[in-house]
CSV table of C-alpha atoms in Angstrom, one decimal:
chain,number,residue,atom,x,y,z
A,1,MET,CA,0.0,-0.1,-0.1
A,2,ALA,CA,1.4,3.5,-0.9
A,3,ARG,CA,2.0,5.7,2.0
A,4,VAL,CA,1.0,9.2,2.2
A,5,ARG,CA,3.5,11.6,4.0
A,6,ALA,CA,2.6,13.1,7.3
A,7,TRP,CA,2.1,16.7,7.5
A,8,GLY,CA,4.1,18.8,10.1
A,9,GLY,CA,1.4,21.1,11.7
A,10,VAL,CA,-2.1,21.6,10.1
A,11,PRO,CA,-2.4,20.4,6.5
A,12,PRO,CA,-3.4,22.8,3.8
A,13,ALA,CA,-7.1,23.3,3.7
A,14,SER,CA,-7.4,21.9,0.2
A,15,THR,CA,-6.1,18.5,1.4
A,16,LEU,CA,-8.3,18.2,4.6
A,17,GLN,CA,-11.3,15.6,4.5
A,18,PRO,CA,-14.4,16.3,6.5
A,19,ALA,CA,-14.3,14.2,9.6
A,20,PRO,CA,-16.9,11.2,9.2
A,21,PRO,CA,-19.1,10.2,12.0
A,22,LEU,CA,-17.1,8.3,14.6
A,23,GLY,CA,-20.1,5.9,14.8
A,24,ASP,CA,-18.6,4.1,11.7
A,25,ARG,CA,-15.6,3.0,13.6
A,26,GLY,CA,-14.0,2.1,10.5
A,27,LEU,CA,-10.5,2.7,12.1
A,28,ALA,CA,-11.2,0.0,14.8
A,29,ALA,CA,-12.4,-2.5,12.4
A,30,ALA,CA,-9.7,-2.0,9.8
A,31,LEU,CA,-6.8,-1.8,12.3
A,32,VAL,CA,-7.6,-3.9,15.3
A,33,CYS,CA,-9.4,-6.8,14.0
A,34,PRO,CA,-6.8,-7.9,11.2
A,35,LEU,CA,-4.0,-7.5,13.6
A,36,PHE,CA,-5.8,-9.6,16.1
A,37,GLU,CA,-6.5,-12.3,13.6
A,38,VAL,CA,-2.8,-13.0,13.2
A,39,TRP,CA,-1.9,-13.2,16.7
A,40,SER,CA,0.2,-16.1,17.7
A,41,MET,CA,-1.4,-18.8,19.9
A,42,TRP,CA,1.1,-18.1,22.8
A,43,ARG,CA,-0.3,-14.7,23.1
A,44,VAL,CA,-3.9,-16.0,23.2
A,45,ALA,CA,-2.7,-18.4,25.8
A,46,GLY,CA,-1.4,-15.6,27.9
A,47,ILE,CA,-4.7,-13.9,28.0
A,48,LEU,CA,-6.6,-17.2,28.7
A,49,ALA,CA,-4.4,-18.0,31.7
A,50,LEU,CA,-5.2,-14.6,33.3
A,51,ALA,CA,-8.9,-14.9,32.2
A,52,LEU,CA,-9.2,-18.5,33.8
A,53,ALA,CA,-7.6,-17.1,37.1
A,54,ALA,CA,-10.3,-14.3,37.1
A,55,GLY,CA,-13.0,-16.7,36.4
A,56,ALA,CA,-12.0,-19.1,39.1
A,57,ALA,CA,-11.8,-16.2,41.5
A,58,ALA,CA,-15.4,-15.3,40.5
A,59,GLU,CA,-16.6,-19.0,40.7
A,60,THR,CA,-15.1,-19.5,44.3
A,61,GLY,CA,-16.0,-16.1,45.6
A,62,ASN,CA,-12.3,-15.5,46.3
A,63,THR,CA,-12.5,-11.7,45.6
A,64,SER,CA,-11.8,-10.3,49.2
A,65,SER,CA,-13.5,-7.2,50.2
A,66,VAL,CA,-14.5,-6.1,46.7
A,67,ALA,CA,-16.9,-9.0,46.3
A,68,ASP,CA,-18.5,-8.0,49.6
A,69,ALA,CA,-18.9,-4.5,48.4
A,70,ALA,CA,-20.2,-5.6,45.0
A,71,ALA,CA,-23.1,-7.6,46.7
A,72,ASP,CA,-25.1,-4.5,46.9
A,73,SER,CA,-24.2,-3.3,43.3
A,74,HIS,CA,-25.8,-4.4,40.2
A,75,SER,CA,-24.3,-4.5,36.6
A,76,TRP,CA,-25.5,-2.3,33.9
A,77,GLY,CA,-25.4,-1.4,30.3
A,78,GLY,CA,-24.9,1.8,28.5
A,79,VAL,CA,-24.4,3.4,25.1
A,80,SER,CA,-22.2,6.1,23.4
A,81,HIS,CA,-23.8,9.0,21.5
A,82,TYR,CA,-20.9,11.4,21.5
A,83,TYR,CA,-22.6,14.4,20.2
A,84,LEU,CA,-26.0,14.1,21.6
A,85,TYR,CA,-25.9,17.6,23.2
A,86,ALA,CA,-25.7,19.1,19.8
A,87,CYS,CA,-29.2,17.5,18.5
A,88,ASN,CA,-32.4,19.3,19.0
A,89,GLU,CA,-34.5,19.0,22.0
A,90,THR,CA,-37.1,16.6,20.6
A,91,PHE,CA,-34.4,14.2,19.4
A,92,ARG,CA,-32.6,14.4,22.7
A,93,HIS,CA,-35.6,13.5,24.8
A,94,ALA,CA,-36.5,10.7,22.3
A,95,ALA,CA,-33.0,9.2,22.6
A,96,LEU,CA,-33.0,9.6,26.5
A,97,GLN,CA,-36.6,8.0,26.6
A,98,GLN,CA,-35.4,5.1,24.6
A,99,MET,CA,-32.5,4.4,26.8
A,100,GLN,CA,-34.7,4.5,29.9
A,101,ALA,CA,-37.0,1.9,28.2
A,102,ALA,CA,-34.1,-0.2,27.5
A,103,ASN,CA,-32.6,0.0,31.1
A,104,LEU,CA,-29.5,1.7,29.7
A,105,LYS,CA,-27.8,3.6,32.7
A,106,VAL,CA,-25.0,5.5,31.3
A,107,LEU,CA,-24.5,7.7,28.1
A,108,ARG,CA,-21.0,8.5,26.9
A,109,ILE,CA,-20.3,11.8,25.1
A,110,PHE,CA,-17.2,13.7,23.9
A,111,VAL,CA,-16.4,17.3,24.4
A,112,LEU,CA,-15.4,18.2,20.9
A,113,GLU,CA,-16.2,20.1,17.8
A,114,VAL,CA,-19.5,19.0,16.2
A,115,GLN,CA,-19.5,19.3,12.4
A,116,ASP,CA,-22.1,19.0,9.7
A,117,TYR,CA,-22.1,15.3,9.8
A,118,ALA,CA,-24.3,15.3,12.9
A,119,ARG,CA,-27.1,16.8,11.0
A,120,GLN,CA,-28.5,13.8,9.3
A,121,PRO,CA,-28.4,11.4,12.4
A,122,CYS,CA,-30.1,14.1,14.5
A,123,ALA,CA,-33.4,13.7,12.8
A,124,GLY,CA,-32.6,15.4,9.4
A,125,GLY,CA,-31.0,18.8,10.1
A,126,GLY,CA,-31.9,19.3,13.6
A,127,ALA,CA,-28.4,19.6,15.1
A,128,ALA,CA,-26.2,22.6,15.9
A,129,THR,CA,-22.7,23.0,14.7
A,130,LEU,CA,-20.6,23.7,17.8
A,131,PRO,CA,-16.9,24.7,18.1
A,132,ASP,CA,-14.6,23.1,20.5
A,133,VAL,CA,-14.0,24.5,23.8
A,134,GLU,CA,-10.7,25.8,22.5
A,135,PRO,CA,-11.7,26.6,18.9
A,136,LYS,CA,-8.8,28.6,17.6
A,137,GLN,CA,-6.1,29.1,20.2
A,138,VAL,CA,-5.1,27.0,23.3
A,139,GLY,CA,-6.3,28.7,26.4
A,140,GLN,CA,-8.9,30.8,24.7
A,141,TYR,CA,-12.4,29.3,25.5
A,142,ASP,CA,-15.8,29.1,23.9
A,143,ASP,CA,-18.5,27.8,26.2
A,144,SER,CA,-21.0,26.9,23.7
A,145,ILE,CA,-20.6,23.1,24.0
A,146,LEU,CA,-20.6,23.4,27.8
A,147,GLN,CA,-24.0,25.4,27.7
A,148,ALA,CA,-25.4,22.6,25.6
A,149,LEU,CA,-23.9,19.8,27.7
A,150,ASP,CA,-25.3,21.6,30.9
A,151,GLN,CA,-28.9,21.2,29.3
A,152,LEU,CA,-28.3,17.5,28.4
A,153,LEU,CA,-27.1,16.6,31.9
A,154,PHE,CA,-30.3,18.3,33.3
A,155,GLU,CA,-32.5,16.4,30.9
A,156,ALA,CA,-30.8,13.1,31.5
A,157,THR,CA,-31.6,13.2,35.2
A,158,GLN,CA,-35.3,13.2,34.3
A,159,TYR,CA,-34.8,9.7,32.7
A,160,GLY,CA,-32.5,8.1,35.3
A,161,VAL,CA,-29.5,8.4,33.0
A,162,LYS,CA,-26.0,9.5,34.0
A,163,LEU,CA,-23.3,10.6,31.7
A,164,THR,CA,-19.6,9.9,31.1
A,165,LEU,CA,-17.8,13.0,29.8
A,166,ALA,CA,-14.7,12.4,27.7
A,167,LEU,CA,-13.2,16.0,27.9
A,168,HIS,CA,-11.1,15.6,24.7
A,169,ASP,CA,-10.4,13.2,21.9
A,170,ARG,CA,-7.1,11.8,20.9
A,171,TRP,CA,-8.4,11.6,17.3
A,172,SER,CA,-8.6,15.4,17.2
A,173,LEU,CA,-4.7,15.5,17.5
A,174,GLY,CA,-4.2,15.3,13.7
A,175,CYS,CA,-6.4,12.2,12.7
A,176,TRP,CA,-10.1,12.8,12.3
A,177,ARG,CA,-9.8,16.3,13.4
A,178,TYR,CA,-7.2,19.2,13.7
A,179,ASP,CA,-7.6,21.1,16.8
A,180,ALA,CA,-5.7,23.9,18.4
A,181,TYR,CA,-3.1,21.8,20.1
A,182,ILE,CA,-1.7,20.8,16.6
A,183,ALA,CA,-0.6,24.3,15.6
A,184,LYS,CA,0.9,25.2,19.1
A,185,TYR,CA,2.9,22.0,19.6
A,186,ASN,CA,3.6,21.3,15.8
A,187,LEU,CA,2.1,17.8,16.1
A,188,THR,CA,2.5,15.4,13.1
A,189,VAL,CA,-0.8,14.5,11.5
A,190,THR,CA,-2.2,12.5,8.7
A,191,HIS,CA,-5.0,13.5,6.3
A,192,ASP,CA,-6.2,9.9,5.9
A,193,CYS,CA,-6.9,8.7,9.4
A,194,SER,CA,-9.0,5.6,8.1
A,195,ARG,CA,-6.0,4.1,6.4
A,196,LEU,CA,-2.9,6.0,7.8
A,197,ALA,CA,-3.7,6.4,11.6
A,198,ASN,CA,-0.1,5.6,12.4
A,199,GLU,CA,1.2,8.8,10.9
A,200,SER,CA,-0.6,10.8,13.5
A,201,THR,CA,1.9,10.5,16.4
A,202,PRO,CA,1.4,13.6,18.7
A,203,TRP,CA,4.1,12.7,21.2
A,204,PRO,CA,4.9,16.3,22.3
A,205,PHE,CA,1.2,16.6,23.6
A,206,TYR,CA,1.8,13.9,26.0
A,207,ARG,CA,5.4,14.3,26.9
A,208,HIS,CA,6.0,18.1,27.2
A,209,GLN,CA,5.1,19.7,30.4
A,210,PRO,CA,3.8,23.0,28.8
A,211,ALA,CA,1.3,20.9,26.8
A,212,ARG,CA,0.3,19.0,29.9
A,213,ALA,CA,-0.1,22.4,31.8
A,214,ASP,CA,-2.4,23.6,29.0
A,215,PHE,CA,-4.5,20.5,28.8
A,216,LYS,CA,-4.9,20.6,32.6
A,217,ALA,CA,-6.2,24.2,32.2
A,218,ARG,CA,-8.7,22.9,29.8
A,219,LEU,CA,-9.9,20.2,32.1
A,220,SER,CA,-10.2,22.8,34.9
A,221,HIS,CA,-12.2,25.1,32.7
A,222,ILE,CA,-14.8,22.4,31.7
A,223,LEU,CA,-15.3,21.1,35.2
A,224,ASN,CA,-15.3,24.5,36.8
A,225,TYR,CA,-18.0,25.6,34.3
A,226,GLN,CA,-21.0,27.1,36.4
A,227,SER,CA,-24.2,25.3,35.6
A,228,GLN,CA,-27.2,27.4,34.5
A,229,ARG,CA,-29.6,24.4,34.8
A,230,PHE,CA,-28.8,22.9,38.2
A,231,SER,CA,-29.8,25.1,41.3
A,232,GLY,CA,-27.1,26.8,43.3
A,233,GLY,CA,-24.9,27.7,40.4
A,234,ARG,CA,-22.9,24.6,41.0
A,235,ARG,CA,-19.8,23.5,38.9
A,236,LEU,CA,-20.0,20.8,36.5
A,237,GLY,CA,-17.6,18.8,38.4
A,238,ASP,CA,-20.0,18.8,41.4
A,239,LEU,CA,-23.0,17.4,39.4
A,240,HIS,CA,-22.7,13.8,40.8
A,241,GLU,CA,-26.5,13.1,40.2
A,242,ALA,CA,-26.0,13.7,36.5
A,243,ILE,CA,-22.4,12.5,35.9
A,244,PHE,CA,-21.2,8.9,36.3
A,245,SER,CA,-17.5,9.6,35.4
A,246,VAL,CA,-15.0,11.9,33.8
A,247,GLU,CA,-12.0,11.1,31.7
A,248,ALA,CA,-9.4,13.3,30.3
A,249,GLU,CA,-9.5,12.0,26.8
A,250,ASN,CA,-11.1,9.4,24.5
A,251,GLU,CA,-8.4,6.8,23.6
A,252,ALA,CA,-5.3,8.6,24.8
A,253,MET,CA,-2.4,7.7,22.8
A,254,GLY,CA,-4.4,5.3,20.6
A,255,HIS,CA,-2.5,3.8,17.8
A,256,MET,CA,0.8,4.9,19.0
A,257,ASP,CA,3.5,2.4,19.8
A,258,LEU,CA,3.6,2.6,23.6
A,259,LEU,CA,5.1,-0.9,24.0
A,260,SER,CA,8.4,0.2,22.5
A,261,LEU,CA,8.8,3.0,25.0
A,262,ARG,CA,11.4,3.0,27.8
A,263,TYR,CA,9.7,2.5,31.2
A,264,ASP,CA,10.7,6.0,32.2
A,265,ASP,CA,9.2,7.8,29.0
A,266,PRO,CA,7.2,10.7,30.2
A,267,ALA,CA,4.3,9.8,28.0
A,268,LEU,CA,3.5,6.7,30.2
A,269,THR,CA,2.9,9.1,33.2
A,270,TRP,CA,0.3,11.3,31.3
A,271,MET,CA,-2.7,9.0,32.1
A,272,CYS,CA,-2.2,9.1,35.9
A,273,GLU,CA,-1.1,12.8,36.0
A,274,MET,CA,-4.4,13.8,34.1
A,275,SER,CA,-6.6,11.4,36.3
A,276,ALA,CA,-5.1,12.9,39.5
A,277,HIS,CA,-6.0,16.4,38.2
A,278,LEU,CA,-9.5,15.2,37.4
A,279,ARG,CA,-9.8,13.7,40.8
A,280,SER,CA,-9.0,17.0,42.4
A,281,LEU,CA,-11.9,18.6,40.3
A,282,ALA,CA,-14.7,16.1,40.5
A,283,HIS,CA,-17.1,15.2,43.2
A,284,ARG,CA,-16.2,12.0,45.3
A,285,SER,CA,-19.2,10.3,43.9
A,286,ILE,CA,-18.0,10.7,40.3
A,287,ALA,CA,-15.6,8.2,38.8
A,288,VAL,CA,-12.4,8.9,37.1
A,289,THR,CA,-12.3,6.5,34.1
A,290,SER,CA,-9.4,5.7,31.5
A,291,GLY,CA,-11.4,6.3,28.4
A,292,GLY,CA,-9.7,3.3,26.8
A,293,GLY,CA,-6.4,5.2,26.9
A,294,GLY,CA,-2.9,4.4,27.9
A,295,VAL,CA,-2.6,0.9,26.6
A,296,GLY,CA,-2.3,1.3,22.9
A,297,SER,CA,-4.6,-1.6,22.1
A,298,PRO,CA,-5.7,-4.0,24.8
A,299,GLU,CA,-5.1,-7.1,22.5
A,300,SER,CA,-1.5,-6.0,21.9
A,301,ASP,CA,-1.0,-5.2,25.5
A,302,ALA,CA,-2.4,-8.5,26.5
A,303,GLY,CA,0.0,-10.4,24.2
A,304,VAL,CA,2.9,-9.3,26.2
A,305,GLY,CA,1.5,-9.7,29.7
A,306,PHE,CA,-0.4,-6.5,30.1
A,307,PRO,CA,2.5,-4.1,31.1
A,308,LEU,CA,0.6,-1.0,30.2
A,309,ALA,CA,-2.7,-2.1,32.0
A,310,ARG,CA,-0.5,-2.9,35.0
A,311,ARG,CA,0.8,0.5,35.1
A,312,LEU,CA,-2.7,2.0,35.1
A,313,VAL,CA,-3.6,0.0,38.0
A,314,ALA,CA,-0.9,1.4,40.0
A,315,CYS,CA,-2.4,4.9,39.6
A,316,SER,CA,-4.5,5.7,42.8
A,317,ALA,CA,-6.4,8.5,41.1
A,318,LEU,CA,-7.8,6.2,38.5
A,319,ASP,CA,-11.1,4.4,39.4
A,320,VAL,CA,-11.9,2.4,36.4
A,321,LEU,CA,-10.0,0.8,33.5
A,322,CYS,CA,-12.0,0.9,30.4
A,323,VAL,CA,-11.5,-1.7,27.6
A,324,HIS,CA,-12.3,-0.6,24.1
A,325,SER,CA,-12.1,-3.7,21.7
A,326,TYR,CA,-13.8,-4.6,18.5
A,327,SER,CA,-12.6,-8.2,18.4
A,328,SER,CA,-14.7,-11.2,18.6
A,329,PRO,CA,-17.2,-11.7,21.3
A,330,SER,CA,-15.2,-14.8,22.7
A,331,MET,CA,-12.1,-12.8,22.8
A,332,VAL,CA,-13.7,-9.7,24.3
A,333,LYS,CA,-15.0,-12.0,27.0
A,334,LEU,CA,-11.4,-13.3,27.7
A,335,LEU,CA,-10.0,-9.6,27.8
A,336,MET,CA,-12.7,-8.7,30.2
A,337,LEU,CA,-12.0,-11.6,32.6
A,338,ALA,CA,-8.3,-10.8,32.5
A,339,TYR,CA,-9.1,-7.1,33.4
A,340,LEU,CA,-11.1,-8.2,36.2
A,341,ASN,CA,-8.2,-10.1,37.5
A,342,LEU,CA,-5.8,-7.3,37.1
A,343,THR,CA,-8.1,-4.9,38.9
A,344,ARG,CA,-9.0,-7.1,41.7
A,345,ASN,CA,-5.6,-7.8,42.6
A,346,SER,CA,-4.4,-4.3,42.3
A,347,GLN,CA,-3.3,-2.3,45.5
A,348,HIS,CA,-6.0,0.5,44.7
A,349,ARG,CA,-9.0,-2.0,43.8
A,350,GLN,CA,-9.7,-0.4,40.6
A,351,ARG,CA,-12.6,-1.7,38.5
A,352,ALA,CA,-13.0,-2.8,35.1
A,353,MET,CA,-15.6,-2.3,32.4
A,354,LEU,CA,-16.1,-2.8,28.6
A,355,GLN,CA,-16.5,0.9,27.6
A,356,GLU,CA,-16.4,0.4,23.9
A,357,MET,CA,-17.5,-2.5,21.6
A,358,GLY,CA,-19.6,-3.0,18.6
A,359,ALA,CA,-20.5,-5.4,15.9
A,360,GLN,CA,-21.0,-5.6,12.1
A,361,GLY,CA,-22.8,-8.2,9.9
A,362,ALA,CA,-23.7,-8.9,6.4
A,363,THR,CA,-27.4,-8.9,7.5
A,364,ALA,CA,-29.2,-7.4,10.6
A,365,ALA,CA,-29.7,-11.0,11.9
A,366,ALA,CA,-25.9,-11.6,11.7
A,367,LYS,CA,-25.2,-8.4,13.5
A,368,ALA,CA,-27.8,-9.0,16.1
A,369,SER,CA,-26.2,-12.3,16.9
A,370,LYS,CA,-22.9,-10.7,17.6
A,371,VAL,CA,-24.5,-7.9,19.6
A,372,ASP,CA,-26.2,-10.5,21.7
A,373,ALA,CA,-23.0,-12.3,22.5
A,374,LEU,CA,-21.2,-9.1,23.5
A,375,THR,CA,-24.0,-7.6,25.6
A,376,ALA,CA,-24.5,-11.0,27.5
A,377,LEU,CA,-21.4,-10.1,29.5
A,378,GLY,CA,-23.5,-7.8,31.7
A,379,ALA,CA,-25.2,-10.7,33.3
A,380,ARG,CA,-22.7,-13.8,33.2
A,381,PRO,CA,-24.2,-16.9,34.7
A,382,SER,CA,-20.9,-18.0,36.1
A,383,GLY,CA,-20.9,-15.1,38.6
A,384,GLY,CA,-20.6,-11.3,38.5
A,385,GLY,CA,-21.8,-9.2,35.6
A,386,VAL,CA,-19.4,-6.9,33.7
A,387,PRO,CA,-20.6,-3.5,32.8
A,388,TRP,CA,-20.6,-2.6,29.0
A,389,MET,CA,-21.4,0.3,26.7
A,390,TYR,CA,-22.1,-0.2,23.1
A,391,TRP,CA,-20.6,2.0,20.3
A,392,ALA,CA,-22.9,3.5,19.3
A,393,MET,CA,-26.4,4.6,19.4
A,394,ASP,CA,-26.6,6.4,16.3
A,395,ARG,CA,-27.7,6.5,12.6
A,396,PRO,CA,-27.6,5.0,10.2
A,397,ALA,CA,-27.9,1.6,11.8
A,398,ALA,CA,-27.3,-0.4,8.8
A,399,PRO,CA,-26.0,-4.1,9.2
A,400,ASP,CA,-22.6,-3.1,8.0
A,401,SER,CA,-22.2,-0.1,10.5
A,402,PHE,CA,-21.4,-0.5,14.2
A,403,ASN,CA,-24.4,1.8,14.9
A,404,VAL,CA,-27.7,0.7,16.5
A,405,TRP,CA,-30.9,2.5,16.9
A,406,PRO,CA,-34.4,1.7,18.4
A,407,GLY,CA,-36.4,0.2,15.6
A,408,ASP,CA,-33.6,-1.5,13.8
A,409,GLY,CA,-34.9,-4.9,14.9
A,410,GLY,CA,-32.5,-7.4,16.4
A,411,PRO,CA,-29.4,-5.5,17.4
A,412,TRP,CA,-31.3,-2.9,19.5
A,413,ALA,CA,-33.5,-5.7,21.0
A,414,ALA,CA,-30.4,-7.6,22.1
A,415,ILE,CA,-29.1,-4.5,23.6
A,416,ALA,CA,-32.4,-3.8,25.7
A,417,LYS,CA,-32.6,-7.6,26.6
A,418,HIS,CA,-29.2,-7.7,28.1
A,419,ALA,CA,-29.2,-4.3,29.7
A,420,THR,CA,-32.4,-5.4,31.5
A,421,ALA,CA,-30.8,-8.7,32.7
A,422,ALA,CA,-27.7,-6.8,33.8
A,423,ALA,CA,-29.7,-4.4,36.0
A,424,SER,CA,-30.9,-7.4,38.1
A,425,THR,CA,-27.5,-9.1,38.1
A,426,VAL,CA,-25.0,-8.8,40.9
A,427,SER,CA,-22.0,-7.1,39.6
A,428,ALA,CA,-18.5,-8.6,39.8
A,429,GLN,CA,-17.4,-5.2,41.2
A,430,PRO,CA,-19.1,-2.4,43.1
A,431,TRP,CA,-20.6,0.6,41.2
A,432,PRO,CA,-21.7,3.0,43.9
A,433,GLU,CA,-21.8,6.0,41.5
A,434,LEU,CA,-25.1,4.2,40.0
A,435,ASP,CA,-26.5,3.0,43.3
A,436,LYS,CA,-29.5,5.1,44.5
A,437,ALA,CA,-27.8,5.9,47.8
A,438,ALA,CA,-24.8,7.4,46.2
A,439,SER,CA,-27.1,9.5,44.0
A,440,SER,CA,-28.7,11.0,46.9
A,441,ARG,CA,-25.5,11.9,48.7
A,442,SER,CA,-24.2,15.5,48.8
């Protein structure tokens, strides 16, 4: 395959392609799954050994105090609709109502620029085009998205839904999008993210202290935003009745070669440093999640003994390790069992969840079969449900797309069935952020 050279800084406007909907997840399907298919058997065996150890602990009840705490928590299901705040009011309420009916507890959104591609999925033209929080220059803020997000948070509480807020997207650093950090830190980018994502390698953003300081200021600005919809003029970071978790970035350092770095490379401390900053800004009943970042791909990390995931569980500020995988249902199950084992045995007792997964098929029935197998993790009969979030509740919900939508037949029905089952299944780990008692705490 011919390679297209990477651009230093922002490519000329004539070369830029409009960012497609992330709901396509073409990158994940194109890059992760083929790589996974050629894995050697010894790598799979390594995952299996960890998974079996986790499974044995679940079967025998050998999970220490975590199992006791989990006895009062139930598993759950959720979905991503990363720009729902930009959709019109009628559409937002319809989506939240469908989530409530399907027993879906958490909605994941991204704080990023919303472009014209959102208009068709949001009921044919009923979406706003919103700039990023830092639309032109790092440190110069536009609160349009935060105003829209504040409204969505308020509406979600009416349906018993909480939100996960990803406060940035790795793929805005010169892959699907080109944000203000690219120009300031001269990041290397690609203009063909679907095929050449490895050409986007924004190392200075993760390594350099000035960039870290700028990014912490962004996180502070977002979570210190004063709500106009919740009484008392509270900060977004205090809205624990509406927010399940916050995460610094979606898929931090995604598709970057983390396994080749020296142990003391500063990029490897980015996740924990940002998580600690979030922990200082967020209410104690709001979790800090990893957003699928810091591990490159979970399959590659698993193949060499999980060195990157082990590093994350050593971070006391990080509450939940989030797996993003578009592999087969059987391998996703093994990954999740292994992550349960890693977090249960960690000093800080983090938790694990399947935050992104999805399925495609030649027909709606084939897609529904895969969705059914993936979402069944929420209510494992062998003991302890594993929370999951499907990518994505969005249109178009065709068989060859990862998207699902109410009324698409089998795929959405499978999601609703297993979300309902998960809600009545004791979780493998505790989720106090979603317990009613936690929601009522101040």
